PDB file of C-alpha atoms in Angstrom:
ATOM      1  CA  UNK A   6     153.152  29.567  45.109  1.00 61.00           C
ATOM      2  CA  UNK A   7     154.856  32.835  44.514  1.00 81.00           C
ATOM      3  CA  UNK A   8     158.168  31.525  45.400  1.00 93.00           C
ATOM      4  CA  UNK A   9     160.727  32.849  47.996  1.00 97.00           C
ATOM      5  CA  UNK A  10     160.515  36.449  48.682  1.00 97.00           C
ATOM      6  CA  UNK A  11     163.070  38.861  49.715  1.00 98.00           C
ATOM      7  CA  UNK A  12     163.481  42.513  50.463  1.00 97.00           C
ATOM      8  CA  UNK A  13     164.048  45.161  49.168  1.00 97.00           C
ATOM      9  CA  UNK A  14     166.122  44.141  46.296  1.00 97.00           C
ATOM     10  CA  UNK A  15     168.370  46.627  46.691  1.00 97.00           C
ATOM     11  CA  UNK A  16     170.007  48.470  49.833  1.00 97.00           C
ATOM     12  CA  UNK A  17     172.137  50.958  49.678  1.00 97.00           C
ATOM     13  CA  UNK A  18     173.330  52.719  52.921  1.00 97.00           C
ATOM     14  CA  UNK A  19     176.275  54.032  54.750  1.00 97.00           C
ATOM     15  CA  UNK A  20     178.624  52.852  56.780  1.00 97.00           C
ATOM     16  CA  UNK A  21     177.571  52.680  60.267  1.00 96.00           C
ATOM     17  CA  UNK A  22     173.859  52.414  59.643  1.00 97.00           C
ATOM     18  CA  UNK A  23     171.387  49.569  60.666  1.00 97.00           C
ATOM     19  CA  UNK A  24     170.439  47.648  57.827  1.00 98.00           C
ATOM     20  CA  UNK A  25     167.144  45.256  58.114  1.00 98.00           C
ATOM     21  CA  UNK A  26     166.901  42.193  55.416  1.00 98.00           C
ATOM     22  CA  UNK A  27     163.561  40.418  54.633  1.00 98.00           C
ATOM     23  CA  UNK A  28     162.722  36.907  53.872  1.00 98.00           C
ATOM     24  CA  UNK A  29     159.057  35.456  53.293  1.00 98.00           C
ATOM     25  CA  UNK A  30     159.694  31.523  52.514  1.00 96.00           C
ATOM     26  CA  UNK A  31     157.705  29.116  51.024  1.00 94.00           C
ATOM     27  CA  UNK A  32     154.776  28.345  52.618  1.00 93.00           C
ATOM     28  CA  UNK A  33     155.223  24.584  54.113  1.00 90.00           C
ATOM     29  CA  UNK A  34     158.868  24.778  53.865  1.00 91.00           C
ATOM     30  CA  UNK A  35     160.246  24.353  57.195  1.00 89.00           C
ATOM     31  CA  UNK A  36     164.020  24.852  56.836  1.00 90.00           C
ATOM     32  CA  UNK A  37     165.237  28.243  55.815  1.00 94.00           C
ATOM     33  CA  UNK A  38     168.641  29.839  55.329  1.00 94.00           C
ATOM     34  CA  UNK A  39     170.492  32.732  54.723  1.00 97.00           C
ATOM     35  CA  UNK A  40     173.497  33.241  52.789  1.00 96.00           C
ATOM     36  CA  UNK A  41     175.831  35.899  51.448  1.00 97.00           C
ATOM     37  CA  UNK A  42     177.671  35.917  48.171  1.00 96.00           C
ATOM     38  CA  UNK A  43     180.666  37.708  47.396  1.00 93.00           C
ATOM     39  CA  UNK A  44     183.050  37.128  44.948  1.00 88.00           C
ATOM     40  CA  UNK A  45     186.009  36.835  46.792  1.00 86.00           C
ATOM     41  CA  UNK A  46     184.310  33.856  49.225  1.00 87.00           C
ATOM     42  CA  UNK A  47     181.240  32.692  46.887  1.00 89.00           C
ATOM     43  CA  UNK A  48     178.220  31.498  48.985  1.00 93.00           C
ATOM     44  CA  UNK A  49     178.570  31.549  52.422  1.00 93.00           C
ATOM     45  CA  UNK A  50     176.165  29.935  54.918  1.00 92.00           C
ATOM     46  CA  UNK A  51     175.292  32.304  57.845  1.00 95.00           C
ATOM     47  CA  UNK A  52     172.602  31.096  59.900  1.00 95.00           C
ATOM     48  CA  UNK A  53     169.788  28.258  59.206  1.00 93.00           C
ATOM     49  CA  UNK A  54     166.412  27.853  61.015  1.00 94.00           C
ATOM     50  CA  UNK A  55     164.056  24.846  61.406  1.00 91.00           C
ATOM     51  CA  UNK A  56     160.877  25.472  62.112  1.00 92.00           C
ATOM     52  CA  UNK A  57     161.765  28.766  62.847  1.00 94.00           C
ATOM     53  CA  UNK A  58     164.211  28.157  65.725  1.00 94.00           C
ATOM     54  CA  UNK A  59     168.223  28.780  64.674  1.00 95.00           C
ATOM     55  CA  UNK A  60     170.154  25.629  64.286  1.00 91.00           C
ATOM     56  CA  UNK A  61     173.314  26.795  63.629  1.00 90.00           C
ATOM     57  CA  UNK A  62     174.681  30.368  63.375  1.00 92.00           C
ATOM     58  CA  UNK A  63     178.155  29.570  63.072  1.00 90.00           C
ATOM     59  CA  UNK A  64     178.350  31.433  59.597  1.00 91.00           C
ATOM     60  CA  UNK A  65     177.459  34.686  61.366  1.00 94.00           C
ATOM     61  CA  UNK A  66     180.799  36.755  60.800  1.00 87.00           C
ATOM     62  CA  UNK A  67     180.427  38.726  64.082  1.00 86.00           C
ATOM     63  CA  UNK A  68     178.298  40.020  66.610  1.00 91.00           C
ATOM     64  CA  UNK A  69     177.149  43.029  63.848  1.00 95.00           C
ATOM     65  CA  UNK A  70     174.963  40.332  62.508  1.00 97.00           C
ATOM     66  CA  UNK A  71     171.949  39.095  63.931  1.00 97.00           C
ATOM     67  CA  UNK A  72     169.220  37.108  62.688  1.00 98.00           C
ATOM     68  CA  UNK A  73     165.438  35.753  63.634  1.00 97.00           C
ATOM     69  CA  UNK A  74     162.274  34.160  62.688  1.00 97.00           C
ATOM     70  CA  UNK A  75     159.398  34.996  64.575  1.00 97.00           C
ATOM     71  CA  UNK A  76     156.818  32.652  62.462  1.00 95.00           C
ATOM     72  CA  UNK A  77     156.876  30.630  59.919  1.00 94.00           C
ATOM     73  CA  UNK A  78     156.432  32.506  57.357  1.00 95.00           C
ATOM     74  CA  UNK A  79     158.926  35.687  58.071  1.00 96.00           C
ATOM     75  CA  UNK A  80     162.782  35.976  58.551  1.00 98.00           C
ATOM     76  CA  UNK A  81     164.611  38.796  59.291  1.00 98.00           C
ATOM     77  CA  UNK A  82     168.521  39.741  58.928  1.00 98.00           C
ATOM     78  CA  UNK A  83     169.841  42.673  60.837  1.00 98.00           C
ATOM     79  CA  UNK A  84     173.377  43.699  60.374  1.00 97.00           C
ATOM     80  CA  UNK A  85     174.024  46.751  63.456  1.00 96.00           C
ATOM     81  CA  UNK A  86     176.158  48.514  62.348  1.00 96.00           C
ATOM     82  CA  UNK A  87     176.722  48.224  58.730  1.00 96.00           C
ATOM     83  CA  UNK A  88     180.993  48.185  57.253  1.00 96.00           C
ATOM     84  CA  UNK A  89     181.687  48.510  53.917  1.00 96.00           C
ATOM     85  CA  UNK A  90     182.934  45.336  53.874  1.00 95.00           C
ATOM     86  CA  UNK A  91     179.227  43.979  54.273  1.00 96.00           C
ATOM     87  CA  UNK A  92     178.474  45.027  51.000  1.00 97.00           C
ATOM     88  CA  UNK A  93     177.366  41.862  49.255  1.00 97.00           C
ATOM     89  CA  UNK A  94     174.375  39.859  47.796  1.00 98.00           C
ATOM     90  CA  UNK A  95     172.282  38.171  50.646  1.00 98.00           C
ATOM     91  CA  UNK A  96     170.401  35.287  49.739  1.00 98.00           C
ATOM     92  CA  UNK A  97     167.522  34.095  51.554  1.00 97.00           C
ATOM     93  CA  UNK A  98     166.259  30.198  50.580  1.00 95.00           C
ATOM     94  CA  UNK A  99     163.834  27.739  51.479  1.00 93.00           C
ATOM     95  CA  UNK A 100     162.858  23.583  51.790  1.00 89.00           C
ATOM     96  CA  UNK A 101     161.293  21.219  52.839  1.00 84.00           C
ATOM     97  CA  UNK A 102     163.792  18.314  53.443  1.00 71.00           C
ATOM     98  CA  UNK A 103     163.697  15.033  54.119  1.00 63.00           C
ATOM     99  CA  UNK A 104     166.364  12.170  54.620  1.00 50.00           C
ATOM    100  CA  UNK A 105     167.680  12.541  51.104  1.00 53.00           C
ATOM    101  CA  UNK A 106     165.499  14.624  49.214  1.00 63.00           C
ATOM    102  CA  UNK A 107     164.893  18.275  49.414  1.00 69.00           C
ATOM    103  CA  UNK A 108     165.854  21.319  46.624  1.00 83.00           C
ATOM    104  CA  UNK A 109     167.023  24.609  48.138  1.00 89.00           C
ATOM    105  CA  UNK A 110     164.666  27.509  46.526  1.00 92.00           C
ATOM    106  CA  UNK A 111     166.191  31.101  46.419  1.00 96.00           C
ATOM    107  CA  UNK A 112     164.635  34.468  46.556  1.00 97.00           C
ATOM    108  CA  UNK A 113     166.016  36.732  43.830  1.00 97.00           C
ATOM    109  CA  UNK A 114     168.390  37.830  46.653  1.00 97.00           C
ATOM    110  CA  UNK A 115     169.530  41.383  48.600  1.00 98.00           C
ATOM    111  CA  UNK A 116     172.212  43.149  46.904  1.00 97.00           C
ATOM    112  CA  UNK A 117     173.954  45.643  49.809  1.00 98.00           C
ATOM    113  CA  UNK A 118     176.057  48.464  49.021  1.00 97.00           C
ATOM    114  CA  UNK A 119     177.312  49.772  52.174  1.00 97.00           C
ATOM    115  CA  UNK A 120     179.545  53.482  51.652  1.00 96.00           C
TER     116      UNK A 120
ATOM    117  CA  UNK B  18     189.974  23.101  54.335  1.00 64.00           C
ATOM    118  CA  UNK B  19     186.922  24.439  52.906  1.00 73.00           C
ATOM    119  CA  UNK B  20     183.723  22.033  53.286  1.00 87.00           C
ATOM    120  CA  UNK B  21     183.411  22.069  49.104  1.00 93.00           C
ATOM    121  CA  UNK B  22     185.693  22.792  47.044  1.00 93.00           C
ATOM    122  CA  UNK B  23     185.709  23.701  42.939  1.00 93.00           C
ATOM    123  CA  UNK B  24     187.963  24.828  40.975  1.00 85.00           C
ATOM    124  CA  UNK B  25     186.471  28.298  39.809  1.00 80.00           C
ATOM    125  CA  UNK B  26     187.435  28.540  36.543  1.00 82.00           C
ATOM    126  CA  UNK B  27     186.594  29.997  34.163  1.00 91.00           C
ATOM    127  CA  UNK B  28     186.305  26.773  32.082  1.00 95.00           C
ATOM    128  CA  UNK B  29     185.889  27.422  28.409  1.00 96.00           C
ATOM    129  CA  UNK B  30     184.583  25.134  26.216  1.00 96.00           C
ATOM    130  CA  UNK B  31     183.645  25.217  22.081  1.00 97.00           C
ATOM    131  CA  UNK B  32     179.603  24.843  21.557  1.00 97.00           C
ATOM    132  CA  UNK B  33     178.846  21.062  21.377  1.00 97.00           C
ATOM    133  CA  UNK B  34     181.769  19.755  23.364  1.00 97.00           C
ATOM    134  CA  UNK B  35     181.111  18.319  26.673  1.00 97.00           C
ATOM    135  CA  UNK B  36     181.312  20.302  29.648  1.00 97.00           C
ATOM    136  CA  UNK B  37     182.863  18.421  32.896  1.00 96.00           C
ATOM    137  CA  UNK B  38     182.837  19.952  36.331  1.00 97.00           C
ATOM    138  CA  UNK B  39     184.019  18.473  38.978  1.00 96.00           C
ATOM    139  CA  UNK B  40     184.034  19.326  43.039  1.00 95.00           C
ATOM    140  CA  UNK B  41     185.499  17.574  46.168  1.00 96.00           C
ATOM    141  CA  UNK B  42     183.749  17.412  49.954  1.00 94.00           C
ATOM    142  CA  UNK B  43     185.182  16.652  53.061  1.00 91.00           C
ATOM    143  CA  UNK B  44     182.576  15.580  54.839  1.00 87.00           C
ATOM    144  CA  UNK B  45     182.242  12.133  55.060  1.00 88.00           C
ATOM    145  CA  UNK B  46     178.818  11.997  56.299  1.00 85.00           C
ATOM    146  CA  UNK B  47     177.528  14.034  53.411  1.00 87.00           C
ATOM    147  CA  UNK B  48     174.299  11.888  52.198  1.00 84.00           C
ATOM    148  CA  UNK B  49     172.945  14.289  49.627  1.00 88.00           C
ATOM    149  CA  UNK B  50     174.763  16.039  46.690  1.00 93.00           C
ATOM    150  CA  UNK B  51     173.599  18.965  44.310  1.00 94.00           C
ATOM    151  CA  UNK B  52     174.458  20.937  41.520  1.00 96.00           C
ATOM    152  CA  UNK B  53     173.096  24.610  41.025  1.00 96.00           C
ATOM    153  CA  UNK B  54     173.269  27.145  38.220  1.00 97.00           C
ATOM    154  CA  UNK B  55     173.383  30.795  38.635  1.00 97.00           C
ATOM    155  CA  UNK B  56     173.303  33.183  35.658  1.00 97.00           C
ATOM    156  CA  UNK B  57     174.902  36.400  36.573  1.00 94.00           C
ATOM    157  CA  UNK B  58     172.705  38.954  38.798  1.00 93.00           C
ATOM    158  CA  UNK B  59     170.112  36.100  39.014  1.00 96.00           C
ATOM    159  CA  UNK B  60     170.041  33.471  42.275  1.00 96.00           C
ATOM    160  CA  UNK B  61     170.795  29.788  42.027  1.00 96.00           C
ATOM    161  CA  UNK B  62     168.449  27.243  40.517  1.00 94.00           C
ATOM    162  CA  UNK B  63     168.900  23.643  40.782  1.00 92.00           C
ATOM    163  CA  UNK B  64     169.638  21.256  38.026  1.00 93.00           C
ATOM    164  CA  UNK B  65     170.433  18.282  39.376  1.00 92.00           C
ATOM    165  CA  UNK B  66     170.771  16.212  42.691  1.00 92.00           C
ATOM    166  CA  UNK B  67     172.367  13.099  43.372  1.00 93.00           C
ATOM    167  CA  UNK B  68     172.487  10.593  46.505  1.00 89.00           C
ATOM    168  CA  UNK B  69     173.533   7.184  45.929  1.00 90.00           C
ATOM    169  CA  UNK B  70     177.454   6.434  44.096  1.00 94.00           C
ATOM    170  CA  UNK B  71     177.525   6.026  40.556  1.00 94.00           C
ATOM    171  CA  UNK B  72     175.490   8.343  37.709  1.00 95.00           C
ATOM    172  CA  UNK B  73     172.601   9.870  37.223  1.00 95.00           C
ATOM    173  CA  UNK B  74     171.200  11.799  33.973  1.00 96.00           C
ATOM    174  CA  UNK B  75     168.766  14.192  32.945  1.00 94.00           C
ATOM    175  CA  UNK B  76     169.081  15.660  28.787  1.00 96.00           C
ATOM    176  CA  UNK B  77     172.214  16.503  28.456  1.00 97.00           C
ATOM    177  CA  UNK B  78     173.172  16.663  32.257  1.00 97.00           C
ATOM    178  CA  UNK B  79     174.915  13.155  33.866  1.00 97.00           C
ATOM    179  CA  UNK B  80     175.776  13.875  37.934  1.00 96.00           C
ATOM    180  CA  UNK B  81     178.404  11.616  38.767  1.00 97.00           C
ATOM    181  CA  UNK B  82     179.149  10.634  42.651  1.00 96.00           C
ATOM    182  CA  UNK B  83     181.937   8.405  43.837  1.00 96.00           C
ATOM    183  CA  UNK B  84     181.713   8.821  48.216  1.00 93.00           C
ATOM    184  CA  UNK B  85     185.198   6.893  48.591  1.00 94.00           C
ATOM    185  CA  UNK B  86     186.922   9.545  46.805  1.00 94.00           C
ATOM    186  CA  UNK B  87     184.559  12.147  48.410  1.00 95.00           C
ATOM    187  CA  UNK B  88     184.035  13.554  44.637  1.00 95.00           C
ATOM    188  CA  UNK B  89     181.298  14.794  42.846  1.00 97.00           C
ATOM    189  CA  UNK B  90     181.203  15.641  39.004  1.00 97.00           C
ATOM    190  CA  UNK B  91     178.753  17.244  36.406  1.00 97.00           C
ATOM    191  CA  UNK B  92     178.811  16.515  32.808  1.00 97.00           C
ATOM    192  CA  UNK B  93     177.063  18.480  30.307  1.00 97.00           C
ATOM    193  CA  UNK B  94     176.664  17.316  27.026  1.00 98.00           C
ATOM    194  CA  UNK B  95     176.019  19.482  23.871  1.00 97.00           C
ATOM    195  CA  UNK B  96     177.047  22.250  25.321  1.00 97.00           C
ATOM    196  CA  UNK B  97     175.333  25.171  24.291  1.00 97.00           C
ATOM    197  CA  UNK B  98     176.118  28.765  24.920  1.00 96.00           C
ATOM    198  CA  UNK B  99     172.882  29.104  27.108  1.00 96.00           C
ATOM    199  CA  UNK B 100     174.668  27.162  29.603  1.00 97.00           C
ATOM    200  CA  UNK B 101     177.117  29.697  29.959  1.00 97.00           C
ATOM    201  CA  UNK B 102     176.547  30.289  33.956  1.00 97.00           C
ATOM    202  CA  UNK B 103     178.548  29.705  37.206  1.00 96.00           C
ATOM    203  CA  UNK B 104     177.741  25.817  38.428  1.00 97.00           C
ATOM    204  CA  UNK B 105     177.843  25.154  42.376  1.00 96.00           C
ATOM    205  CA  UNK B 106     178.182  22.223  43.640  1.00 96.00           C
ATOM    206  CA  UNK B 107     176.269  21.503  47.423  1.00 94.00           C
ATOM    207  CA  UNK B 108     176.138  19.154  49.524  1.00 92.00           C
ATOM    208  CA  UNK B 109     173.874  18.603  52.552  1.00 87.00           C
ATOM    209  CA  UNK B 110     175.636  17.696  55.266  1.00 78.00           C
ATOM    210  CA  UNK B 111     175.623  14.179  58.305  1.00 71.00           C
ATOM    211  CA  UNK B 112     173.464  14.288  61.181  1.00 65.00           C
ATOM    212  CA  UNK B 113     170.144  15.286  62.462  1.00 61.00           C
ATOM    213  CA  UNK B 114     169.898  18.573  60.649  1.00 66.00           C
ATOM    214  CA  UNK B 115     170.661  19.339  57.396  1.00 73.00           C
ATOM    215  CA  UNK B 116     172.971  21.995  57.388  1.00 81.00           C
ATOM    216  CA  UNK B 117     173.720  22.709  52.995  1.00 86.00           C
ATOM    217  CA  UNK B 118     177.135  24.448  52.124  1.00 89.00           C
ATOM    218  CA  UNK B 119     177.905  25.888  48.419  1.00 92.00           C
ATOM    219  CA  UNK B 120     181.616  25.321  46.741  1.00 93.00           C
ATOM    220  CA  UNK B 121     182.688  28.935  45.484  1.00 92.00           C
ATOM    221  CA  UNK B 122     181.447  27.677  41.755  1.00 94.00           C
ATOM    222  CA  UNK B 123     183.027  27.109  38.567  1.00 95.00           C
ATOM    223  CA  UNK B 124     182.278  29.695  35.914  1.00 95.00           C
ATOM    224  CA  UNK B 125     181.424  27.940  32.599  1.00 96.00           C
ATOM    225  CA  UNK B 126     181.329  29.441  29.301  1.00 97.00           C
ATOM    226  CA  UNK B 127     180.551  28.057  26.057  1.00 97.00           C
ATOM    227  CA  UNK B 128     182.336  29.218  22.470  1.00 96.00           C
ATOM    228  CA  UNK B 129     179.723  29.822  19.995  1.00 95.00           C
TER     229      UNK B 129
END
């Protein structure tokens, strides 16, 4: 399988702007989640889907930020409009999990640069 | 009172020593435990998991869980300076869905 996959790898874009992140997961897997890493706060949770319908979007840091998975195998993030202070690395990840089981697999990740 | 919490760090250690890493939860319904390595610019991998108390090991990597104290830890023997990465520490939390939050990480590096 060709693993998690994200795009584009790079965004850069300025303040104000709509900004559109990607996410094919695994094919199979039927939780999938999207993070954002900054230094200051690490990994932060923003929204998770199972089987492609949002289970909790708590992590969402305002109404900017909107996210949805039409099928199974696509994910989108949407941040309307884009702050400087959304510039981060946004990590999409897959799995299939069971009671106890059940590894997290990353794409290789968003990086945002917002101006 | 963040959900996981590490200590980030950095934690230096000389090449060969062992490494020990250690991270707290406070959820007490937390079944399933993790540990993930991230070099810098790359994404997380996972390197070990852990769900029932006492240790588990893999090479030179022992998870240790203790759920009364809510504590996780991750011991790395031989250290090596290829192991110089951030750890986090995961855990998945209680109830139906399975909802995974990341400590902030603890940035290891390893003295040649």
């Amino acid at each position: 399988d060709a693993g998690v996959i994200q795009s584009p790898r790079h965004e850069v874009t300025e303040m104000g702007q709509e900004v559109t992140l990607r996410c094919k997961p695994i094919s199979g897997h039927d939780y999938l989640f999207w993070y954002r890493q900054t230094m200051m706060r690490g990994l932060e949770l923003l929204i998770y889907f199972n089987n492609n319908v949002p289970i909790d979007d708590s992590g969402m840091p305002e109404d900017r930020f909107s996210a949805k998975m039409p099928n199974a195998s696509f994910s989108t993030l949407k941040i309307q409009p884009s702050e400087p202070r959304d510039s981060a690395v946004y990590f999409c990840a897959s799995s299939l999990l069971g009671t106890y089981t059940g590894e997290l697999f990353f794409g290789e990740g968003s990086r945002l640069t917002v101006l | 009172q963040k959900e996981v919490e590490q200590n980030s760090g950095p934690l230096s250690v000389p090449e060969g020593a062992i490494a020990s890493l250690n991270c707290t939860y406070s959820d007490r319904g937390s079944q399933s435990f993790f540990w993930y390595r991230q070099y810098s610019g790359k994404s997380p991998e996972l390197i070990m998991s852990i769900y029932s108390n006492g240790d588990k090991e893999d090479g030179r990597f022992t998870a240790q869980l203790n759920k009364a104290s809510q504590y996780v830890s991750l011991l790395i023997r031989d250290s090596q300076p290829s192991d110089s990465a951030t750890y986090l520490c995961a855990a998945r939390g209680s109830g139906g869905y399975q909802k995974v939050t990341f400590g902030t990480g603890t940035k290891l590096q390893v003295i040649p």
